[in-house]
Coordinates of C-alpha atoms in Angstrom, one line a residue:
M1 CA 87.2 82.9 108.1
S2 CA 84.0 84.6 106.9
I3 CA 81.3 85.3 109.5
F4 CA 78.5 85.6 106.9
R5 CA 76.4 82.6 105.9
A6 CA 76.4 81.8 102.2
G7 CA 73.1 82.7 100.4
T8 CA 72.0 85.6 102.6
G9 CA 72.3 87.9 99.5
S10 CA 72.0 91.6 99.3
I11 CA 69.0 93.4 101.0
R12 CA 68.9 95.8 98.1
R13 CA 68.8 93.1 95.5
R14 CA 66.3 91.0 97.4
L15 CA 64.0 94.0 98.0
T16 CA 64.3 95.1 94.3
L17 CA 63.5 91.6 93.1
Q18 CA 60.5 91.4 95.4
L19 CA 59.2 94.7 94.3
L20 CA 59.8 93.9 90.6
A21 CA 57.9 90.6 91.0
S22 CA 55.0 92.4 92.7
A23 CA 55.1 95.0 89.9
A24 CA 55.0 92.3 87.2
L25 CA 52.1 90.6 89.0
L26 CA 50.2 93.9 89.3
A27 CA 50.8 94.6 85.6
V28 CA 49.3 91.2 84.6
V29 CA 46.3 91.8 86.9
L30 CA 45.9 95.3 85.4
F31 CA 45.9 93.8 81.9
V32 CA 43.4 91.1 82.8
I33 CA 41.1 93.7 84.5
V34 CA 41.3 96.2 81.6
F35 CA 40.8 93.5 78.9
N36 CA 37.8 91.9 80.7
F37 CA 36.3 95.2 81.4
A38 CA 36.7 96.3 77.7
R39 CA 35.3 93.0 76.5
Q40 CA 32.3 93.4 78.8
I41 CA 31.7 97.0 77.7
G42 CA 32.0 96.0 74.0
A43 CA 29.6 93.1 74.5
E44 CA 27.1 95.3 76.3
S45 CA 27.3 98.0 73.6
Q46 CA 26.7 95.4 70.8
D47 CA 23.8 93.9 72.8
R48 CA 22.2 97.3 73.2
V49 CA 22.5 98.1 69.5
L50 CA 21.1 94.7 68.6
A51 CA 18.2 95.1 71.0
A52 CA 17.5 98.6 69.6
S53 CA 17.5 97.1 66.1
A54 CA 15.1 94.3 67.0
A55 CA 12.9 96.8 68.9
S56 CA 12.7 99.1 65.9
I57 CA 11.5 96.2 63.7
L58 CA 8.9 95.2 66.2
E59 CA 7.7 98.8 66.4
A60 CA 7.2 98.8 62.6
T61 CA 5.1 95.6 62.8
A62 CA 1.3 96.0 62.5
V63 CA -1.9 94.0 61.7
Q64 CA -3.8 95.0 58.6
S65 CA -6.9 93.1 57.5
G66 CA -6.1 90.3 59.8
E67 CA -2.5 89.9 58.4
I68 CA 0.8 90.8 59.9
V69 CA 2.4 93.7 57.9
I70 CA 6.1 94.5 58.6
D71 CA 7.7 97.5 57.1
I72 CA 11.3 97.1 58.2
P73 CA 12.7 100.6 58.7
Y74 CA 16.1 101.5 57.1
F75 CA 17.7 102.6 60.4
A76 CA 17.0 99.1 61.9
F77 CA 20.0 97.7 60.1
S78 CA 21.9 100.9 59.4
M79 CA 22.6 101.3 63.1
L80 CA 24.5 98.0 62.9
D81 CA 26.7 99.2 60.1
N82 CA 30.4 99.6 60.9
A83 CA 33.8 100.0 59.2
N84 CA 34.5 96.3 59.4
D85 CA 31.4 95.4 57.2
D86 CA 30.0 93.0 59.8
R87 CA 27.3 90.8 58.3
V88 CA 23.8 91.2 59.7
F89 CA 21.2 88.4 59.7
Y90 CA 17.6 88.5 60.8
Q91 CA 14.4 86.4 61.1
I92 CA 10.8 87.4 61.7
A93 CA 8.4 84.7 62.8
Q94 CA 4.7 84.6 63.7
D95 CA 3.9 82.0 66.3
G96 CA 7.0 80.1 65.4
E97 CA 6.4 80.3 61.6
V98 CA 9.1 82.2 59.7
L99 CA 7.6 85.0 57.8
T100 CA 10.8 86.5 56.4
G101 CA 14.6 86.3 56.8
Y102 CA 16.9 83.3 57.4
D103 CA 14.9 80.2 58.2
D104 CA 17.9 78.5 59.8
L105 CA 19.0 81.4 62.0
Q106 CA 19.0 80.2 65.6
T107 CA 17.0 82.2 68.1
A108 CA 17.9 83.2 71.6
R109 CA 15.5 81.4 74.0
G110 CA 14.4 83.0 77.2
P111 CA 11.4 83.7 79.3
G112 CA 9.1 86.7 78.8
S113 CA 9.1 89.3 76.1
A114 CA 12.3 91.0 77.2
P115 CA 15.3 90.8 74.8
N116 CA 17.2 87.5 75.1
F117 CA 20.8 87.3 73.9
A118 CA 23.0 84.4 72.8
T119 CA 26.2 83.7 70.9
V120 CA 25.6 81.1 68.2
A121 CA 27.4 79.5 65.3
F122 CA 25.8 80.2 61.9
R123 CA 27.1 79.2 58.5
G124 CA 30.7 79.1 59.7
E125 CA 30.6 82.3 61.6
V126 CA 30.0 83.3 65.2
L127 CA 27.1 85.6 65.7
R128 CA 25.7 87.6 68.6
V129 CA 21.9 87.3 68.3
V130 CA 19.0 89.0 70.1
T131 CA 15.5 87.7 70.1
Q132 CA 12.5 89.8 71.1
T133 CA 8.8 89.0 71.0
R134 CA 5.8 91.3 70.7
R135 CA 2.2 90.2 71.1
L136 CA -0.4 91.6 68.7
S137 CA -4.2 91.0 68.2
S138 CA -5.4 89.6 64.8
D139 CA -9.2 89.0 64.3
G140 CA -9.6 89.0 68.1
R141 CA -7.0 86.4 68.8
P142 CA -3.4 87.0 70.1
V143 CA -0.5 86.7 67.8
N144 CA 3.2 86.5 68.9
V145 CA 5.6 88.2 66.5
T146 CA 9.2 87.2 67.2
V147 CA 12.2 89.1 65.7
T148 CA 15.7 87.8 65.8
V149 CA 18.7 89.9 64.7
G150 CA 22.2 88.6 64.6
Q151 CA 25.5 90.2 63.8
T152 CA 29.1 88.9 63.3
R153 CA 31.7 90.0 65.9
D154 CA 34.5 91.2 63.6
A155 CA 34.3 94.8 64.7
Q156 CA 34.1 93.8 68.4
A157 CA 37.2 91.6 67.9
E158 CA 39.1 94.4 66.3
V159 CA 38.1 96.8 69.1
L160 CA 39.2 94.2 71.6
N161 CA 42.5 93.8 69.8
R162 CA 43.1 97.5 70.0
I163 CA 42.1 97.6 73.6
S164 CA 44.4 94.6 74.3
R165 CA 47.3 96.3 72.7
M166 CA 46.6 99.4 74.7
A167 CA 46.2 97.3 77.9
V168 CA 49.5 95.6 77.1
A169 CA 51.2 99.0 76.6
L170 CA 49.6 100.2 79.8
G171 CA 50.8 97.1 81.7
I172 CA 54.3 97.5 80.3
G173 CA 54.3 101.2 81.2
F174 CA 53.0 100.4 84.7
F175 CA 55.7 97.7 85.1
V176 CA 58.5 100.1 83.9
V177 CA 57.4 102.8 86.3
S178 CA 57.0 100.3 89.1
A179 CA 60.5 98.9 88.3
L180 CA 62.0 102.3 88.5
L181 CA 60.3 103.0 91.8
A182 CA 61.4 99.5 93.0
I183 CA 65.0 100.2 92.1
L184 CA 64.8 103.6 93.7
A185 CA 63.2 102.1 96.9
G186 CA 66.0 99.5 97.0
R187 CA 68.6 102.1 96.5
V188 CA 67.2 104.4 99.2
T189 CA 67.0 101.4 101.6
A190 CA 70.5 100.3 100.8
E191 CA 71.8 103.9 101.2
S192 CA 70.5 103.9 104.8
L193 CA 72.5 100.8 105.5
S194 CA 75.5 102.2 103.6
R195 CA 75.4 105.4 105.7
L196 CA 75.3 103.4 108.9
A197 CA 78.2 101.1 107.6
A198 CA 80.2 104.2 106.5
S199 CA 79.6 105.8 109.9
V200 CA 81.1 102.8 111.6
S201 CA 83.8 101.9 109.0
R202 CA 85.3 105.5 109.0
R203 CA 86.1 105.2 112.7
G204 CA 89.4 104.2 113.9
P205 CA 89.8 101.3 116.4
E206 CA 90.1 103.8 119.2
D207 CA 86.8 105.6 118.5
L208 CA 84.2 104.0 120.8
R209 CA 81.7 106.9 120.7
P210 CA 78.0 105.9 120.3
V211 CA 76.9 105.7 116.7
V212 CA 74.7 108.6 115.5
A213 CA 73.2 108.0 112.1
D214 CA 70.1 109.1 110.3
V215 CA 68.4 105.7 109.7
P216 CA 64.8 104.6 109.2
A217 CA 62.8 103.6 112.3
E218 CA 63.2 99.9 111.4
M219 CA 67.0 100.2 111.8
R220 CA 67.0 102.0 115.1
P221 CA 67.0 98.8 117.2
L222 CA 70.1 97.8 115.3
V223 CA 71.8 101.1 116.1
R224 CA 70.8 100.8 119.8
S225 CA 72.2 97.3 119.9
L226 CA 75.4 98.5 118.3
N227 CA 75.8 101.3 120.7
A228 CA 75.1 99.0 123.6
M229 CA 77.9 96.7 122.3
I230 CA 80.3 99.6 121.9
A231 CA 79.6 100.7 125.5
R232 CA 80.3 97.2 126.7
L233 CA 83.5 97.1 124.6
S234 CA 84.7 100.4 126.0
G235 CA 84.1 99.3 129.5
A236 CA 86.0 96.1 128.8
F237 CA 89.0 98.0 127.3
N238 CA 89.1 100.3 130.4
R239 CA 89.0 97.3 132.8
T240 CA 91.7 95.5 130.8
E241 CA 94.0 98.6 130.9
D242 CA 93.5 98.9 134.6
F243 CA 94.2 95.2 135.0
I244 CA 97.4 95.4 133.0
A245 CA 98.6 98.4 135.1
E246 CA 97.7 96.6 138.3
A247 CA 99.3 93.3 137.1
A248 CA 102.5 95.1 136.2
H249 CA 102.7 96.5 139.7
R250 CA 101.8 93.2 141.3
V251 CA 104.4 91.3 139.4
R252 CA 107.3 93.7 139.5
T253 CA 107.1 94.6 143.2
P254 CA 107.4 91.0 144.6
L255 CA 110.3 90.3 142.1
A256 CA 112.1 93.4 143.2
T257 CA 111.7 92.4 146.8
V258 CA 113.0 88.9 146.2
R259 CA 116.0 90.4 144.3
A260 CA 116.8 92.7 147.1
H261 CA 116.7 89.8 149.6
A262 CA 118.9 87.7 147.3
E263 CA 121.5 90.5 147.0
N264 CA 121.6 91.0 150.8
T265 CA 122.0 87.3 151.3
L266 CA 124.8 87.3 148.7
R267 CA 126.8 89.8 150.8
R268 CA 126.6 87.5 153.8
V269 CA 127.4 84.2 152.2
D270 CA 131.1 83.1 152.2
R271 CA 131.0 79.8 150.3
E272 CA 131.6 80.3 146.6
E273 CA 129.2 77.7 145.4
N274 CA 126.4 79.3 147.4
R275 CA 127.3 82.7 146.0
D276 CA 127.2 81.3 142.5
S277 CA 123.7 79.9 143.2
L278 CA 122.6 83.3 144.5
R279 CA 124.0 85.0 141.4
E280 CA 122.1 82.6 139.2
M281 CA 118.9 83.3 141.2
I282 CA 119.4 87.0 140.9
R283 CA 119.9 86.6 137.1
A284 CA 116.8 84.5 136.8
I285 CA 114.8 87.1 138.8
D286 CA 116.1 89.8 136.5
E287 CA 115.1 87.8 133.5
S288 CA 111.7 87.1 134.9
S289 CA 111.1 90.7 135.9
R290 CA 112.3 91.9 132.5
A291 CA 110.2 89.4 130.6
A292 CA 107.0 90.0 132.7
G293 CA 107.5 93.7 132.6
Q294 CA 107.8 93.8 128.8
L295 CA 105.0 91.3 128.3
L296 CA 102.7 93.6 130.3
D297 CA 104.1 96.7 128.5
H298 CA 103.4 95.0 125.1
A299 CA 99.9 94.2 126.2
M300 CA 99.3 97.7 127.3
V301 CA 100.8 99.1 124.1
S302 CA 98.6 96.8 122.0
L303 CA 95.5 97.9 123.9
R304 CA 96.3 101.6 123.7
V305 CA 97.1 101.3 120.0
D306 CA 93.7 99.9 119.4
Q307 CA 92.2 102.8 121.2
L308 CA 94.7 105.4 120.1
E309 CA 93.8 108.9 121.2
L310 CA 95.8 111.7 119.6
H311 CA 96.9 114.7 121.5
P312 CA 99.7 117.3 121.0
V313 CA 103.0 115.8 122.4
D314 CA 106.1 117.9 123.0
L315 CA 108.7 115.5 121.8
H316 CA 111.6 117.7 123.0
S317 CA 110.3 117.7 126.6
L318 CA 109.3 114.1 126.5
T319 CA 112.8 112.9 125.3
R320 CA 114.6 115.1 127.9
E321 CA 112.4 113.8 130.7
L322 CA 113.0 110.2 129.7
A323 CA 116.8 110.8 129.6
D324 CA 116.6 112.2 133.1
K325 CA 114.7 109.2 134.4
L326 CA 117.2 106.7 133.0
A327 CA 120.3 108.7 133.8
P328 CA 120.7 106.9 137.3
V329 CA 120.5 103.5 135.5
A330 CA 123.2 104.5 133.1
E331 CA 125.4 105.9 135.9
M332 CA 125.4 102.6 137.6
R333 CA 127.3 101.3 134.6
D334 CA 129.5 104.5 134.4
M335 CA 127.7 105.5 131.2
D336 CA 126.6 109.0 130.2
I337 CA 123.4 109.9 128.3
R338 CA 124.1 112.9 126.2
L339 CA 121.5 115.1 124.6
N340 CA 123.1 116.6 121.5
R341 CA 121.0 118.3 118.8
M342 CA 117.6 118.8 120.4
A343 CA 115.2 120.7 118.1
G344 CA 111.8 121.7 119.1
A345 CA 109.1 119.3 117.7
E346 CA 105.5 118.7 118.4
V347 CA 103.6 115.7 117.1
M348 CA 100.1 114.3 117.5
G349 CA 100.0 111.1 119.4
D350 CA 99.8 109.2 122.7
A351 CA 102.5 110.5 125.0
I352 CA 102.5 107.3 127.1
L353 CA 103.0 105.1 124.0
I354 CA 105.8 107.3 122.5
Q355 CA 107.6 107.5 125.8
N356 CA 107.3 103.7 126.2
A357 CA 108.8 103.2 122.7
L358 CA 111.7 105.5 123.4
R359 CA 112.3 104.0 126.8
N360 CA 112.6 100.5 125.3
V361 CA 115.1 101.7 122.7
L362 CA 117.1 103.7 125.3
E363 CA 117.1 100.7 127.8
N364 CA 118.4 98.5 125.0
A365 CA 121.2 101.0 124.3
I366 CA 122.2 101.0 128.0
K367 CA 121.9 97.2 128.3
Y368 CA 124.1 96.4 125.3
S369 CA 126.7 99.1 125.6
P370 CA 129.9 98.5 127.4
A371 CA 130.7 100.4 130.6
D372 CA 132.4 103.8 130.5
T373 CA 130.8 104.7 127.2
A374 CA 128.2 107.3 126.2
I375 CA 124.8 107.2 124.6
D376 CA 123.9 110.1 122.3
I377 CA 120.3 111.2 121.7
D378 CA 119.5 113.6 118.8
L379 CA 116.1 115.2 117.9
Q380 CA 116.0 116.6 114.4
V381 CA 113.2 118.0 112.2
R382 CA 113.2 117.7 108.4
D383 CA 110.7 117.1 105.7
H384 CA 107.8 117.7 108.1
R385 CA 108.9 114.8 110.3
A386 CA 110.6 114.6 113.7
Y387 CA 113.5 112.1 114.1
V388 CA 114.7 110.8 117.5
S389 CA 118.0 108.9 117.1
I390 CA 119.5 106.9 120.0
R391 CA 123.1 106.0 119.3
D392 CA 125.2 103.6 121.4
Q393 CA 128.7 102.1 121.3
G394 CA 127.7 98.5 121.7
P395 CA 128.3 95.5 119.3
G396 CA 125.8 96.8 116.8
F397 CA 123.7 94.6 114.5
R398 CA 124.9 91.6 112.5
P399 CA 124.5 92.0 108.7
G400 CA 120.9 91.4 107.6
E401 CA 119.4 90.9 111.1
A402 CA 118.2 94.4 111.7
S403 CA 115.0 94.0 109.7
T404 CA 114.0 90.8 111.7
L405 CA 114.5 92.2 115.2
T406 CA 111.0 93.9 115.4
G407 CA 109.4 90.4 115.5
R408 CA 108.1 89.2 118.8
F409 CA 110.6 87.5 121.0
T410 CA 113.3 87.9 118.4
R411 CA 116.8 88.7 119.6
G412 CA 120.0 89.3 117.8
E413 CA 123.0 86.9 117.8
N414 CA 125.0 89.3 120.0
A415 CA 122.3 89.2 122.7
A416 CA 123.6 86.0 124.3
G417 CA 124.3 86.4 127.9
T418 CA 122.3 89.6 128.2
I419 CA 119.0 89.7 129.9
G420 CA 116.1 90.4 127.6
S421 CA 112.8 89.3 126.2
G422 CA 112.9 90.2 122.6
L423 CA 110.0 92.6 122.8
G424 CA 111.6 96.0 123.2
L425 CA 112.0 96.7 119.5
T426 CA 108.6 95.1 118.8
I427 CA 107.0 97.6 121.1
A428 CA 108.9 100.5 119.5
D429 CA 107.9 99.4 116.0
E430 CA 104.2 99.0 116.8
V431 CA 104.1 102.4 118.5
A432 CA 105.8 104.1 115.5
R433 CA 103.5 102.4 112.9
A434 CA 100.4 103.4 115.0
H435 CA 101.5 107.0 114.7
N436 CA 102.2 106.8 111.0
G437 CA 105.9 106.7 111.7
Q438 CA 108.6 104.2 111.3
I439 CA 111.7 102.7 113.0
E440 CA 115.1 102.5 111.3
M441 CA 118.0 100.4 112.7
T442 CA 121.5 100.8 111.4
N443 CA 125.1 100.5 112.5
N444 CA 127.2 103.6 113.2
T445 CA 129.2 104.7 110.2
E446 CA 132.0 106.0 112.5
G447 CA 133.0 103.7 115.3
P448 CA 131.2 100.8 116.9
G449 CA 127.7 100.7 118.0
A450 CA 124.1 100.9 116.6
C451 CA 121.7 103.7 115.9
V452 CA 117.9 103.3 116.3
T453 CA 115.8 106.1 114.9
L454 CA 112.1 106.7 115.5
S455 CA 110.3 109.1 113.2
F456 CA 106.9 110.7 113.6
P457 CA 105.0 113.2 111.4
L458 CA 104.9 116.7 112.8
R459 CA 101.6 118.1 114.1

């Protein structure tokens, strides 16, 4: 079952999209600012030229013999000339009476003699007009001369179009650069998370060291929380391993005591029905002890496999030591444990787990072999691997069942009447696979019995 909520999305994608949206908004704002500023500058430039034109006409106005004389200078209109052939209109009036120019040209109204500007419609076109007034004296009375100059806005529109295109290009360029920076920022942010994820994912289950990763300051609380969780997990594993070891001791010791008392009682009881009951009790105690022991062994193996720590293991010495430990158990059934070809071999692994796996296989061989037989142990090295083979003379495996016996609580058909829990080969298989090895179960080619081989890569 997934532990992630649907719709959380990718941080990199979300960050990139947010930065792209911000870049697009800034690009639009930049276009609007540049366009408005250009339009304002263009309008102000045209107004200044119109005002200069009107002022030059007023400067050329004079009173001669009581009449207003206007000699319109050439540069008054030439300064309005441009490549777009904008049309220029003018009107000169004395006290509201038009002296020359276009009678129907609308003037720009405003207080005082300062230039007044307006945008008006005139003969199907839009004009920008300026109106300026100058007061003169004629025959001792004041006379107001008003000059209105208007110009179409084609040139300004063309300039605005060019500036608009430039602003659009600038906005697009700004967006592209911002998009690249956004993608880069998203990638850098994601790489910090990826480095942290890689630092954790490369670890094996046994690696409970604190995480050390070069991450941004915003991610340090996450790393601290992760390290705190790892510390708690490590403590829990250690407490669990101690508990399993203590539980194994607490379970096996009372059962062994009860079994000893039952055997002593069996020697003192004469009635056969009572002796049969005691034998059943002893058998039940053996089964309980074996099952409890192997369940705890399996729990310990599972725990240590999850925290596997690899160290050099001398497989030759370990196998010989294990054979010496179980030799008294074999002698009780008049069986011999023979060490045949014992090559020197060193592997990387957990010595406790490897010994536990070999012990389960060897105990099975002792348990299922008839009395007065021998168990042969071989240690060979080939193809950069060490092979430990334990061969007995028991009933062997039924056809097709060897591959199923590594399952938990699975026992062969020939195990009826023999005390067991069905976990011995499971433990051996899990230990082998944890060490990149394998277990192989076959019947002997010569004579009765089975052969179980555990293989491990050499150091």
